[in-house]
N, CA, C and O atoms as a Maestro MAE file, in Angstrom:
{
 s_m_m2io_version
 :::
 2.0.0
}

f_m_ct {
 s_m_title
 :::
 protein
 m_atom[324] {
  # First column is atom index #
  i_m_mmod_type
  r_m_x_coord
  r_m_y_coord
  r_m_z_coord
  i_m_residue_number
  s_m_chain_name
  s_m_pdb_residue_name
  s_m_pdb_atom_name
  i_m_atomic_number
  :::
  1 25 82.585 114.822 85.207 1 A "MET " " N  " 7
  2 3 83.041 113.451 85.133 1 A "MET " " CA " 6
  3 2 82.231 112.623 86.118 1 A "MET " " C  " 6
  4 15 82.585 112.522 87.292 1 A "MET " " O  " 8
  5 25 81.179 112.051 85.651 2 A "LYS " " N  " 7
  6 3 80.336 111.241 86.516 2 A "LYS " " CA " 6
  7 2 80.690 109.773 86.338 2 A "LYS " " C  " 6
  8 15 80.983 109.311 85.235 2 A "LYS " " O  " 8
  9 25 80.655 109.075 87.424 3 A "HIS " " N  " 7
  10 3 80.926 107.645 87.409 3 A "HIS " " CA " 6
  11 2 79.675 106.922 87.877 3 A "HIS " " C  " 6
  12 15 79.254 107.089 89.021 3 A "HIS " " O  " 8
  13 25 79.084 106.131 87.014 4 A "ALA " " N  " 7
  14 3 77.846 105.444 87.346 4 A "ALA " " CA " 6
  15 2 78.043 104.471 88.504 4 A "ALA " " C  " 6
  16 15 77.127 104.269 89.301 4 A "ALA " " O  " 8
  17 25 79.204 103.879 88.606 5 A "ASN " " N  " 7
  18 3 79.455 102.887 89.647 5 A "ASN " " CA " 6
  19 2 80.094 103.464 90.888 5 A "ASN " " C  " 6
  20 15 80.399 102.724 91.823 5 A "ASN " " O  " 8
  21 25 80.303 104.769 90.920 6 A "PHE " " N  " 7
  22 3 80.949 105.389 92.070 6 A "PHE " " CA " 6
  23 2 79.938 105.495 93.204 6 A "PHE " " C  " 6
  24 15 78.793 105.877 92.962 6 A "PHE " " O  " 8
  25 25 80.327 105.166 94.441 7 A "PRO " " N  " 7
  26 3 79.376 105.178 95.563 7 A "PRO " " CA " 6
  27 2 78.776 106.555 95.823 7 A "PRO " " C  " 6
  28 15 79.370 107.584 95.501 7 A "PRO " " O  " 8
  29 25 77.604 106.547 96.403 8 A "GLU " " N  " 7
  30 3 76.944 107.783 96.795 8 A "GLU " " CA " 6
  31 2 77.715 108.434 97.933 8 A "GLU " " C  " 6
  32 15 78.625 107.830 98.501 8 A "GLU " " O  " 8
  33 25 77.348 109.671 98.263 9 A "ILE " " N  " 7
  34 3 78.073 110.457 99.268 9 A "ILE " " CA " 6
  35 2 78.210 109.705 100.589 9 A "ILE " " C  " 6
  36 15 79.317 109.614 101.121 9 A "ILE " " O  " 8
  37 25 77.141 109.174 101.123 10 A "GLY " " N  " 7
  38 3 77.167 108.557 102.433 10 A "GLY " " CA " 6
  39 2 77.905 107.241 102.504 10 A "GLY " " C  " 6
  40 15 78.195 106.759 103.599 10 A "GLY " " O  " 8
  41 25 78.219 106.642 101.358 11 A "GLU " " N  " 7
  42 3 78.832 105.322 101.333 11 A "GLU " " CA " 6
  43 2 80.356 105.336 101.320 11 A "GLU " " C  " 6
  44 15 80.984 104.296 101.521 11 A "GLU " " O  " 8
  45 25 80.940 106.470 101.093 12 A "ARG " " N  " 7
  46 3 82.397 106.519 100.976 12 A "ARG " " CA " 6
  47 2 83.074 106.330 102.325 12 A "ARG " " C  " 6
  48 15 82.681 106.928 103.326 12 A "ARG " " O  " 8
  49 25 84.093 105.492 102.330 13 A "THR " " N  " 7
  50 3 84.836 105.235 103.562 13 A "THR " " CA " 6
  51 2 85.905 106.308 103.740 13 A "THR " " C  " 6
  52 15 86.237 107.036 102.804 13 A "THR " " O  " 8
  53 25 86.428 106.392 104.937 14 A "LEU " " N  " 7
  54 3 87.483 107.361 105.226 14 A "LEU " " CA " 6
  55 2 88.712 107.070 104.372 14 A "LEU " " C  " 6
  56 15 89.348 107.997 103.871 14 A "LEU " " O  " 8
  57 25 89.053 105.800 104.201 15 A "ASP " " N  " 7
  58 3 90.220 105.449 103.382 15 A "ASP " " CA " 6
  59 2 90.051 105.924 101.940 15 A "ASP " " C  " 6
  60 15 90.996 106.421 101.328 15 A "ASP " " O  " 8
  61 25 88.852 105.769 101.410 16 A "GLU " " N  " 7
  62 3 88.602 106.221 100.044 16 A "GLU " " CA " 6
  63 2 88.692 107.740 99.948 16 A "GLU " " C  " 6
  64 15 89.263 108.273 98.996 16 A "GLU " " O  " 8
  65 25 88.130 108.431 100.928 17 A "LEU " " N  " 7
  66 3 88.196 109.893 100.932 17 A "LEU " " CA " 6
  67 2 89.644 110.363 100.987 17 A "LEU " " C  " 6
  68 15 90.033 111.279 100.264 17 A "LEU " " O  " 8
  69 25 90.436 109.737 101.843 18 A "LEU " " N  " 7
  70 3 91.833 110.142 101.986 18 A "LEU " " CA " 6
  71 2 92.659 109.799 100.747 18 A "LEU " " C  " 6
  72 15 93.657 110.459 100.460 18 A "LEU " " O  " 8
  73 25 92.243 108.768 100.018 19 A "PHE " " N  " 7
  74 3 92.925 108.434 98.764 19 A "PHE " " CA " 6
  75 2 92.809 109.584 97.767 19 A "PHE " " C  " 6
  76 15 93.778 109.925 97.089 19 A "PHE " " O  " 8
  77 25 91.624 110.178 97.682 20 A "TRP " " N  " 7
  78 3 91.382 111.267 96.742 20 A "TRP " " CA " 6
  79 2 91.773 112.636 97.315 20 A "TRP " " C  " 6
  80 15 91.797 113.621 96.577 20 A "TRP " " O  " 8
  81 25 92.075 112.714 98.603 21 A "TRP " " N  " 7
  82 3 92.280 114.000 99.255 21 A "TRP " " CA " 6
  83 2 93.406 114.854 98.668 21 A "TRP " " C  " 6
  84 15 93.228 116.069 98.579 21 A "TRP " " O  " 8
  85 25 94.546 114.305 98.265 22 A "PRO " " N  " 7
  86 3 95.569 115.165 97.654 22 A "PRO " " CA " 6
  87 2 95.047 115.898 96.410 22 A "PRO " " C  " 6
  88 15 95.415 117.049 96.177 22 A "PRO " " O  " 8
  89 25 94.199 115.247 95.615 23 A "ASN " " N  " 7
  90 3 93.599 115.900 94.446 23 A "ASN " " CA " 6
  91 2 92.665 117.023 94.874 23 A "ASN " " C  " 6
  92 15 92.651 118.098 94.274 23 A "ASN " " O  " 8
  93 25 91.886 116.762 95.917 24 A "ILE " " N  " 7
  94 3 90.958 117.772 96.422 24 A "ILE " " CA " 6
  95 2 91.740 118.966 96.952 24 A "ILE " " C  " 6
  96 15 91.368 120.115 96.714 24 A "ILE " " O  " 8
  97 25 92.815 118.694 97.667 25 A "THR " " N  " 7
  98 3 93.652 119.761 98.235 25 A "THR " " CA " 6
  99 2 94.276 120.610 97.127 25 A "THR " " C  " 6
  100 15 94.320 121.836 97.226 25 A "THR " " O  " 8
  101 25 94.749 119.960 96.090 26 A "ALA " " N  " 7
  102 3 95.398 120.690 94.989 26 A "ALA " " CA " 6
  103 2 94.423 121.603 94.254 26 A "ALA " " C  " 6
  104 15 94.829 122.644 93.738 26 A "ALA " " O  " 8
  105 25 93.155 121.235 94.197 27 A "LYS " " N  " 7
  106 3 92.168 122.015 93.450 27 A "LYS " " CA " 6
  107 2 91.267 122.864 94.341 27 A "LYS " " C  " 6
  108 15 90.278 123.423 93.864 27 A "LYS " " O  " 8
  109 25 91.593 122.967 95.620 28 A "ALA " " N  " 7
  110 3 90.755 123.735 96.549 28 A "ALA " " CA " 6
  111 2 90.703 125.198 96.135 28 A "ALA " " C  " 6
  112 15 91.714 125.803 95.776 28 A "ALA " " O  " 8
  113 25 89.487 125.750 96.195 29 A "ARG " " N  " 7
  114 3 89.283 127.162 95.858 29 A "ARG " " CA " 6
  115 2 88.765 127.875 97.092 29 A "ARG " " C  " 6
  116 15 88.008 127.304 97.877 29 A "ARG " " O  " 8
  117 25 89.157 129.069 97.253 30 A "GLY " " N  " 7
  118 3 88.683 129.843 98.396 30 A "GLY " " CA " 6
  119 2 89.498 129.559 99.641 30 A "GLY " " C  " 6
  120 15 90.124 128.508 99.774 30 A "GLY " " O  " 8
  121 25 89.474 130.513 100.541 31 A "GLU " " N  " 7
  122 3 90.276 130.414 101.761 31 A "GLU " " CA " 6
  123 2 89.826 129.259 102.651 31 A "GLU " " C  " 6
  124 15 90.665 128.521 103.167 31 A "GLU " " O  " 8
  125 25 88.510 129.090 102.840 32 A "PHE " " N  " 7
  126 3 88.021 128.020 103.700 32 A "PHE " " CA " 6
  127 2 88.428 126.656 103.159 32 A "PHE " " C  " 6
  128 15 88.940 125.823 103.907 32 A "PHE " " O  " 8
  129 25 88.207 126.418 101.869 33 A "GLU " " N  " 7
  130 3 88.539 125.121 101.289 33 A "GLU " " CA " 6
  131 2 90.028 124.825 101.397 33 A "GLU " " C  " 6
  132 15 90.416 123.712 101.752 33 A "GLU " " O  " 8
  133 25 90.859 125.806 101.096 34 A "ARG " " N  " 7
  134 3 92.311 125.588 101.193 34 A "ARG " " CA " 6
  135 2 92.719 125.245 102.620 34 A "ARG " " C  " 6
  136 15 93.470 124.296 102.847 34 A "ARG " " O  " 8
  137 25 92.219 126.022 103.582 35 A "HIS " " N  " 7
  138 3 92.579 125.783 104.980 35 A "HIS " " CA " 6
  139 2 92.049 124.423 105.450 35 A "HIS " " C  " 6
  140 15 92.771 123.663 106.094 35 A "HIS " " O  " 8
  141 25 90.798 124.122 105.128 36 A "PHE " " N  " 7
  142 3 90.189 122.863 105.558 36 A "PHE " " CA " 6
  143 2 90.919 121.664 104.968 36 A "PHE " " C  " 6
  144 15 91.250 120.724 105.690 36 A "PHE " " O  " 8
  145 25 91.173 121.686 103.657 37 A "THR " " N  " 7
  146 3 91.817 120.536 103.025 37 A "THR " " CA " 6
  147 2 93.239 120.321 103.542 37 A "THR " " C  " 6
  148 15 93.661 119.182 103.745 37 A "THR " " O  " 8
  149 25 93.971 121.402 103.755 38 A "GLN " " N  " 7
  150 3 95.333 121.274 104.282 38 A "GLN " " CA " 6
  151 2 95.324 120.780 105.725 38 A "GLN " " C  " 6
  152 15 96.191 120.005 106.130 38 A "GLN " " O  " 8
  153 25 94.346 121.230 106.492 39 A "SER " " N  " 7
  154 3 94.224 120.791 107.878 39 A "SER " " CA " 6
  155 2 93.915 119.295 107.948 39 A "SER " " C  " 6
  156 15 94.515 118.568 108.740 39 A "SER " " O  " 8
  157 25 92.984 118.845 107.124 40 A "ILE " " N  " 7
  158 3 92.625 117.415 107.103 40 A "ILE " " CA " 6
  159 2 93.823 116.591 106.650 40 A "ILE " " C  " 6
  160 15 94.094 115.527 107.207 40 A "ILE " " O  " 8
  161 25 94.536 117.074 105.649 41 A "LEU " " N  " 7
  162 3 95.708 116.354 105.153 41 A "LEU " " CA " 6
  163 2 96.746 116.195 106.264 41 A "LEU " " C  " 6
  164 15 97.331 115.123 106.420 41 A "LEU " " O  " 8
  165 25 96.972 117.250 107.028 42 A "ALA " " N  " 7
  166 3 97.937 117.186 108.132 42 A "ALA " " CA " 6
  167 2 97.447 116.260 109.244 42 A "ALA " " C  " 6
  168 15 98.220 115.460 109.772 42 A "ALA " " O  " 8
  169 25 96.177 116.366 109.599 43 A "CYS " " N  " 7
  170 3 95.624 115.533 110.674 43 A "CYS " " CA " 6
  171 2 95.607 114.052 110.292 43 A "CYS " " C  " 6
  172 15 95.803 113.183 111.142 43 A "CYS " " O  " 8
  173 25 95.374 113.774 109.018 44 A "SER " " N  " 7
  174 3 95.255 112.376 108.578 44 A "SER " " CA " 6
  175 2 96.563 111.615 108.718 44 A "SER " " C  " 6
  176 15 96.565 110.384 108.693 44 A "SER " " O  " 8
  177 25 97.659 112.315 108.864 45 A "ARG " " N  " 7
  178 3 98.958 111.653 109.025 45 A "ARG " " CA " 6
  179 2 99.184 111.159 110.455 45 A "ARG " " C  " 6
  180 15 100.085 110.360 110.711 45 A "ARG " " O  " 8
  181 25 98.357 111.643 111.381 46 A "ARG " " N  " 7
  182 3 98.504 111.211 112.773 46 A "ARG " " CA " 6
  183 2 97.931 109.806 112.942 46 A "ARG " " C  " 6
  184 15 96.929 109.443 112.325 46 A "ARG " " O  " 8
  185 25 98.575 109.049 113.772 47 A "ARG " " N  " 7
  186 3 98.145 107.680 114.033 47 A "ARG " " CA " 6
  187 2 96.778 107.672 114.716 47 A "ARG " " C  " 6
  188 15 96.542 108.439 115.649 47 A "ARG " " O  " 8
  189 25 95.892 106.814 114.256 48 A "ASN " " N  " 7
  190 3 94.549 106.616 114.814 48 A "ASN " " CA " 6
  191 2 93.658 107.859 114.743 48 A "ASN " " C  " 6
  192 15 92.708 107.974 115.517 48 A "ASN " " O  " 8
  193 25 93.946 108.781 113.836 49 A "TRP " " N  " 7
  194 3 93.113 109.972 113.699 49 A "TRP " " CA " 6
  195 2 91.774 109.602 113.072 49 A "TRP " " C  " 6
  196 15 91.713 108.815 112.127 49 A "TRP " " O  " 8
  197 25 90.718 110.171 113.601 50 A "GLN " " N  " 7
  198 3 89.373 110.004 113.047 50 A "GLN " " CA " 6
  199 2 88.735 111.384 112.937 50 A "GLN " " C  " 6
  200 15 88.785 112.164 113.888 50 A "GLN " " O  " 8
  201 25 88.131 111.699 111.779 51 A "PRO " " N  " 7
  202 3 87.487 113.008 111.650 51 A "PRO " " CA " 6
  203 2 86.201 113.064 112.474 51 A "PRO " " C  " 6
  204 15 85.597 112.036 112.780 51 A "PRO " " O  " 8
  205 25 85.799 114.279 112.824 52 A "THR " " N  " 7
  206 3 84.517 114.437 113.493 52 A "THR " " CA " 6
  207 2 83.423 114.171 112.468 52 A "THR " " C  " 6
  208 15 83.695 114.081 111.270 52 A "THR " " O  " 8
  209 25 82.194 114.046 112.936 53 A "ALA " " N  " 7
  210 3 81.068 113.799 112.029 53 A "ALA " " CA " 6
  211 2 80.921 114.939 111.022 53 A "ALA " " C  " 6
  212 15 80.632 114.703 109.849 53 A "ALA " " O  " 8
  213 25 81.119 116.163 111.479 54 A "LYS " " N  " 7
  214 3 81.003 117.327 110.592 54 A "LYS " " CA " 6
  215 2 82.131 117.331 109.556 54 A "LYS " " C  " 6
  216 15 81.886 117.598 108.380 54 A "LYS " " O  " 8
  217 25 83.361 117.037 109.983 55 A "GLN " " N  " 7
  218 3 84.480 116.977 109.048 55 A "GLN " " CA " 6
  219 2 84.246 115.900 107.992 55 A "GLN " " C  " 6
  220 15 84.477 116.118 106.803 55 A "GLN " " O  " 8
  221 25 83.787 114.740 108.444 56 A "LEU " " N  " 7
  222 3 83.536 113.631 107.531 56 A "LEU " " CA " 6
  223 2 82.459 114.000 106.508 56 A "LEU " " C  " 6
  224 15 82.573 113.666 105.328 56 A "LEU " " O  " 8
  225 25 81.435 114.678 106.962 57 A "SER " " N  " 7
  226 3 80.365 115.113 106.064 57 A "SER " " CA " 6
  227 2 80.898 116.085 105.009 57 A "SER " " C  " 6
  228 15 80.566 115.965 103.829 57 A "SER " " O  " 8
  229 25 81.711 117.032 105.424 58 A "ILE " " N  " 7
  230 3 82.286 118.006 104.484 58 A "ILE " " CA " 6
  231 2 83.233 117.303 103.519 58 A "ILE " " C  " 6
  232 15 83.236 117.606 102.326 58 A "ILE " " O  " 8
  233 25 84.029 116.375 104.017 59 A "MET " " N  " 7
  234 3 84.949 115.636 103.164 59 A "MET " " CA " 6
  235 2 84.188 114.859 102.092 59 A "MET " " C  " 6
  236 15 84.564 114.878 100.920 59 A "MET " " O  " 8
  237 25 83.124 114.179 102.497 60 A "ARG " " N  " 7
  238 3 82.317 113.413 101.534 60 A "ARG " " CA " 6
  239 2 81.717 114.326 100.473 60 A "ARG " " C  " 6
  240 15 81.693 113.985 99.291 60 A "ARG " " O  " 8
  241 25 81.238 115.474 100.898 61 A "ARG " " N  " 7
  242 3 80.639 116.410 99.945 61 A "ARG " " CA " 6
  243 2 81.688 116.929 98.968 61 A "ARG " " C  " 6
  244 15 81.419 117.046 97.772 61 A "ARG " " O  " 8
  245 25 82.886 117.243 99.471 62 A "MET " " N  " 7
  246 3 83.934 117.779 98.606 62 A "MET " " CA " 6
  247 2 84.398 116.738 97.586 62 A "MET " " C  " 6
  248 15 84.612 117.069 96.419 62 A "MET " " O  " 8
  249 25 84.553 115.499 98.010 63 A "VAL " " N  " 7
  250 3 84.960 114.444 97.071 63 A "VAL " " CA " 6
  251 2 83.845 114.213 96.054 63 A "VAL " " C  " 6
  252 15 84.117 114.052 94.864 63 A "VAL " " O  " 8
  253 25 82.614 114.195 96.505 64 A "SER " " N  " 7
  254 3 81.489 114.018 95.592 64 A "SER " " CA " 6
  255 2 81.427 115.150 94.575 64 A "SER " " C  " 6
  256 15 81.207 114.910 93.388 64 A "SER " " O  " 8
  257 25 81.622 116.384 95.037 65 A "ASP " " N  " 7
  258 3 81.615 117.540 94.135 65 A "ASP " " CA " 6
  259 2 82.753 117.451 93.125 65 A "ASP " " C  " 6
  260 15 82.600 117.858 91.973 65 A "ASP " " O  " 8
  261 25 83.883 116.923 93.553 66 A "TRP " " N  " 7
  262 3 85.033 116.808 92.660 66 A "TRP " " CA " 6
  263 2 84.714 115.861 91.507 66 A "TRP " " C  " 6
  264 15 85.113 116.107 90.368 66 A "TRP " " O  " 8
  265 25 83.991 114.776 91.804 67 A "PHE " " N  " 7
  266 3 83.643 113.804 90.773 67 A "PHE " " CA " 6
  267 2 82.446 114.226 89.935 67 A "PHE " " C  " 6
  268 15 82.336 113.833 88.774 67 A "PHE " " O  " 8
  269 25 81.559 115.012 90.501 68 A "SER " " N  " 7
  270 3 80.355 115.365 89.755 68 A "SER " " CA " 6
  271 2 80.446 116.735 89.103 68 A "SER " " C  " 6
  272 15 79.497 117.175 88.455 68 A "SER " " O  " 8
  273 25 81.567 117.408 89.264 69 A "GLY " " N  " 7
  274 3 81.740 118.730 88.682 69 A "GLY " " CA " 6
  275 2 81.900 118.662 87.182 69 A "GLY " " C  " 6
  276 15 81.787 117.589 86.589 69 A "GLY " " O  " 8
  277 25 82.165 119.808 86.560 70 A "PRO " " N  " 7
  278 3 82.351 119.837 85.111 70 A "PRO " " CA " 6
  279 2 83.567 119.009 84.713 70 A "PRO " " C  " 6
  280 15 84.509 118.873 85.494 70 A "PRO " " O  " 8
  281 25 83.552 118.460 83.513 71 A "PRO " " N  " 7
  282 3 84.699 117.645 83.069 71 A "PRO " " CA " 6
  283 2 85.982 118.458 83.108 71 A "PRO " " C  " 6
  284 15 85.997 119.646 82.784 71 A "PRO " " O  " 8
  285 25 87.039 117.806 83.503 72 A "ARG " " N  " 7
  286 3 88.335 118.468 83.583 72 A "ARG " " CA " 6
  287 2 89.090 118.246 82.279 72 A "ARG " " C  " 6
  288 15 88.922 117.222 81.617 72 A "ARG " " O  " 8
  289 25 89.909 119.199 81.927 73 A "ALA " " N  " 7
  290 3 90.756 119.059 80.750 73 A "ALA " " CA " 6
  291 2 91.769 117.950 81.002 73 A "ALA " " C  " 6
  292 15 92.106 117.661 82.150 73 A "ALA " " O  " 8
  293 25 92.245 117.340 79.947 74 A "ALA " " N  " 7
  294 3 93.183 116.223 80.080 74 A "ALA " " CA " 6
  295 2 94.437 116.630 80.839 74 A "ALA " " C  " 6
  296 15 95.028 115.811 81.542 74 A "ALA " " O  " 8
  297 25 94.853 117.898 80.703 75 A "ASP " " N  " 7
  298 3 96.071 118.323 81.394 75 A "ASP " " CA " 6
  299 2 95.859 118.546 82.882 75 A "ASP " " C  " 6
  300 15 96.834 118.742 83.607 75 A "ASP " " O  " 8
  301 25 94.615 118.523 83.368 76 A "GLU " " N  " 7
  302 3 94.344 118.697 84.785 76 A "GLU " " CA " 6
  303 2 94.255 117.376 85.534 76 A "GLU " " C  " 6
  304 15 94.308 117.363 86.764 76 A "GLU " " O  " 8
  305 25 94.120 116.269 84.818 77 A "LEU " " N  " 7
  306 3 93.972 114.981 85.471 77 A "LEU " " CA " 6
  307 2 95.335 114.459 85.922 77 A "LEU " " C  " 6
  308 15 96.329 114.611 85.212 77 A "LEU " " O  " 8
  309 25 95.378 113.836 87.119 78 A "PRO " " N  " 7
  310 3 96.654 113.268 87.573 78 A "PRO " " CA " 6
  311 2 97.019 112.066 86.712 78 A "PRO " " C  " 6
  312 15 96.186 111.195 86.462 78 A "PRO " " O  " 8
  313 25 98.254 112.026 86.267 79 A "LEU " " N  " 7
  314 3 98.706 110.933 85.400 79 A "LEU " " CA " 6
  315 2 99.457 109.892 86.201 79 A "LEU " " C  " 6
  316 15 100.131 110.209 87.181 79 A "LEU " " O  " 8
  317 25 99.337 108.663 85.780 80 A "ILE " " N  " 7
  318 3 100.074 107.560 86.396 80 A "ILE " " CA " 6
  319 2 101.272 107.277 85.504 80 A "ILE " " C  " 6
  320 15 101.126 107.040 84.305 80 A "ILE " " O  " 8
  321 25 102.431 107.302 86.087 81 A "GLU " " N  " 7
  322 3 103.629 107.073 85.283 81 A "GLU " " CA " 6
  323 2 104.106 105.667 85.432 81 A "GLU " " C  " 6
  324 15 105.109 105.288 84.826 81 A "GLU " " O  " 8
  :::
 }
 m_bond[323] {
  # First column is bond index #
  i_m_from
  i_m_to
  i_m_order
  :::
  1 1 2 1
  2 2 3 1
  3 3 4 2
  4 3 5 1
  5 5 6 1
  6 6 7 1
  7 7 8 2
  8 7 9 1
  9 9 10 1
  10 10 11 1
  11 11 12 2
  12 11 13 1
  13 13 14 1
  14 14 15 1
  15 15 16 2
  16 15 17 1
  17 17 18 1
  18 18 19 1
  19 19 20 2
  20 19 21 1
  21 21 22 1
  22 22 23 1
  23 23 24 2
  24 23 25 1
  25 25 26 1
  26 26 27 1
  27 27 28 2
  28 27 29 1
  29 29 30 1
  30 30 31 1
  31 31 32 2
  32 31 33 1
  33 33 34 1
  34 34 35 1
  35 35 36 2
  36 35 37 1
  37 37 38 1
  38 38 39 1
  39 39 40 2
  40 39 41 1
  41 41 42 1
  42 42 43 1
  43 43 44 2
  44 43 45 1
  45 45 46 1
  46 46 47 1
  47 47 48 2
  48 47 49 1
  49 49 50 1
  50 50 51 1
  51 51 52 2
  52 51 53 1
  53 53 54 1
  54 54 55 1
  55 55 56 2
  56 55 57 1
  57 57 58 1
  58 58 59 1
  59 59 60 2
  60 59 61 1
  61 61 62 1
  62 62 63 1
  63 63 64 2
  64 63 65 1
  65 65 66 1
  66 66 67 1
  67 67 68 2
  68 67 69 1
  69 69 70 1
  70 70 71 1
  71 71 72 2
  72 71 73 1
  73 73 74 1
  74 74 75 1
  75 75 76 2
  76 75 77 1
  77 77 78 1
  78 78 79 1
  79 79 80 2
  80 79 81 1
  81 81 82 1
  82 82 83 1
  83 83 84 2
  84 83 85 1
  85 85 86 1
  86 86 87 1
  87 87 88 2
  88 87 89 1
  89 89 90 1
  90 90 91 1
  91 91 92 2
  92 91 93 1
  93 93 94 1
  94 94 95 1
  95 95 96 2
  96 95 97 1
  97 97 98 1
  98 98 99 1
  99 99 100 2
  100 99 101 1
  101 101 102 1
  102 102 103 1
  103 103 104 2
  104 103 105 1
  105 105 106 1
  106 106 107 1
  107 107 108 2
  108 107 109 1
  109 109 110 1
  110 110 111 1
  111 111 112 2
  112 111 113 1
  113 113 114 1
  114 114 115 1
  115 115 116 2
  116 115 117 1
  117 117 118 1
  118 118 119 1
  119 119 120 2
  120 119 121 1
  121 121 122 1
  122 122 123 1
  123 123 124 2
  124 123 125 1
  125 125 126 1
  126 126 127 1
  127 127 128 2
  128 127 129 1
  129 129 130 1
  130 130 131 1
  131 131 132 2
  132 131 133 1
  133 133 134 1
  134 134 135 1
  135 135 136 2
  136 135 137 1
  137 137 138 1
  138 138 139 1
  139 139 140 2
  140 139 141 1
  141 141 142 1
  142 142 143 1
  143 143 144 2
  144 143 145 1
  145 145 146 1
  146 146 147 1
  147 147 148 2
  148 147 149 1
  149 149 150 1
  150 150 151 1
  151 151 152 2
  152 151 153 1
  153 153 154 1
  154 154 155 1
  155 155 156 2
  156 155 157 1
  157 157 158 1
  158 158 159 1
  159 159 160 2
  160 159 161 1
  161 161 162 1
  162 162 163 1
  163 163 164 2
  164 163 165 1
  165 165 166 1
  166 166 167 1
  167 167 168 2
  168 167 169 1
  169 169 170 1
  170 170 171 1
  171 171 172 2
  172 171 173 1
  173 173 174 1
  174 174 175 1
  175 175 176 2
  176 175 177 1
  177 177 178 1
  178 178 179 1
  179 179 180 2
  180 179 181 1
  181 181 182 1
  182 182 183 1
  183 183 184 2
  184 183 185 1
  185 185 186 1
  186 186 187 1
  187 187 188 2
  188 187 189 1
  189 189 190 1
  190 190 191 1
  191 191 192 2
  192 191 193 1
  193 193 194 1
  194 194 195 1
  195 195 196 2
  196 195 197 1
  197 197 198 1
  198 198 199 1
  199 199 200 2
  200 199 201 1
  201 201 202 1
  202 202 203 1
  203 203 204 2
  204 203 205 1
  205 205 206 1
  206 206 207 1
  207 207 208 2
  208 207 209 1
  209 209 210 1
  210 210 211 1
  211 211 212 2
  212 211 213 1
  213 213 214 1
  214 214 215 1
  215 215 216 2
  216 215 217 1
  217 217 218 1
  218 218 219 1
  219 219 220 2
  220 219 221 1
  221 221 222 1
  222 222 223 1
  223 223 224 2
  224 223 225 1
  225 225 226 1
  226 226 227 1
  227 227 228 2
  228 227 229 1
  229 229 230 1
  230 230 231 1
  231 231 232 2
  232 231 233 1
  233 233 234 1
  234 234 235 1
  235 235 236 2
  236 235 237 1
  237 237 238 1
  238 238 239 1
  239 239 240 2
  240 239 241 1
  241 241 242 1
  242 242 243 1
  243 243 244 2
  244 243 245 1
  245 245 246 1
  246 246 247 1
  247 247 248 2
  248 247 249 1
  249 249 250 1
  250 250 251 1
  251 251 252 2
  252 251 253 1
  253 253 254 1
  254 254 255 1
  255 255 256 2
  256 255 257 1
  257 257 258 1
  258 258 259 1
  259 259 260 2
  260 259 261 1
  261 261 262 1
  262 262 263 1
  263 263 264 2
  264 263 265 1
  265 265 266 1
  266 266 267 1
  267 267 268 2
  268 267 269 1
  269 269 270 1
  270 270 271 1
  271 271 272 2
  272 271 273 1
  273 273 274 1
  274 274 275 1
  275 275 276 2
  276 275 277 1
  277 277 278 1
  278 278 279 1
  279 279 280 2
  280 279 281 1
  281 281 282 1
  282 282 283 1
  283 283 284 2
  284 283 285 1
  285 285 286 1
  286 286 287 1
  287 287 288 2
  288 287 289 1
  289 289 290 1
  290 290 291 1
  291 291 292 2
  292 291 293 1
  293 293 294 1
  294 294 295 1
  295 295 296 2
  296 295 297 1
  297 297 298 1
  298 298 299 1
  299 299 300 2
  300 299 301 1
  301 301 302 1
  302 302 303 1
  303 303 304 2
  304 303 305 1
  305 305 306 1
  306 306 307 1
  307 307 308 2
  308 307 309 1
  309 309 310 1
  310 310 311 1
  311 311 312 2
  312 311 313 1
  313 313 314 1
  314 314 315 1
  315 315 316 2
  316 315 317 1
  317 317 318 1
  318 318 319 1
  319 319 320 2
  320 319 321 1
  321 321 322 1
  322 322 323 1
  323 323 324 2
  :::
 }
}
């Protein structure tokens, strides 16, 4: 699912990354990804939290991979009710 108008990896803001983060957390594969996504989700709830440069880089890559990966089946997409 590629989006022509979606910003490149380096352009995504922290707010945008955190908006998509629950989806990334739900689809995390592997022990590292599960632990990392859950840790970021927990830390992001703290007031004035800012990720380190390395965390931010990994977050941007994971969100980018989520959008540029193979198309998802309709039943895997989050629905708006």
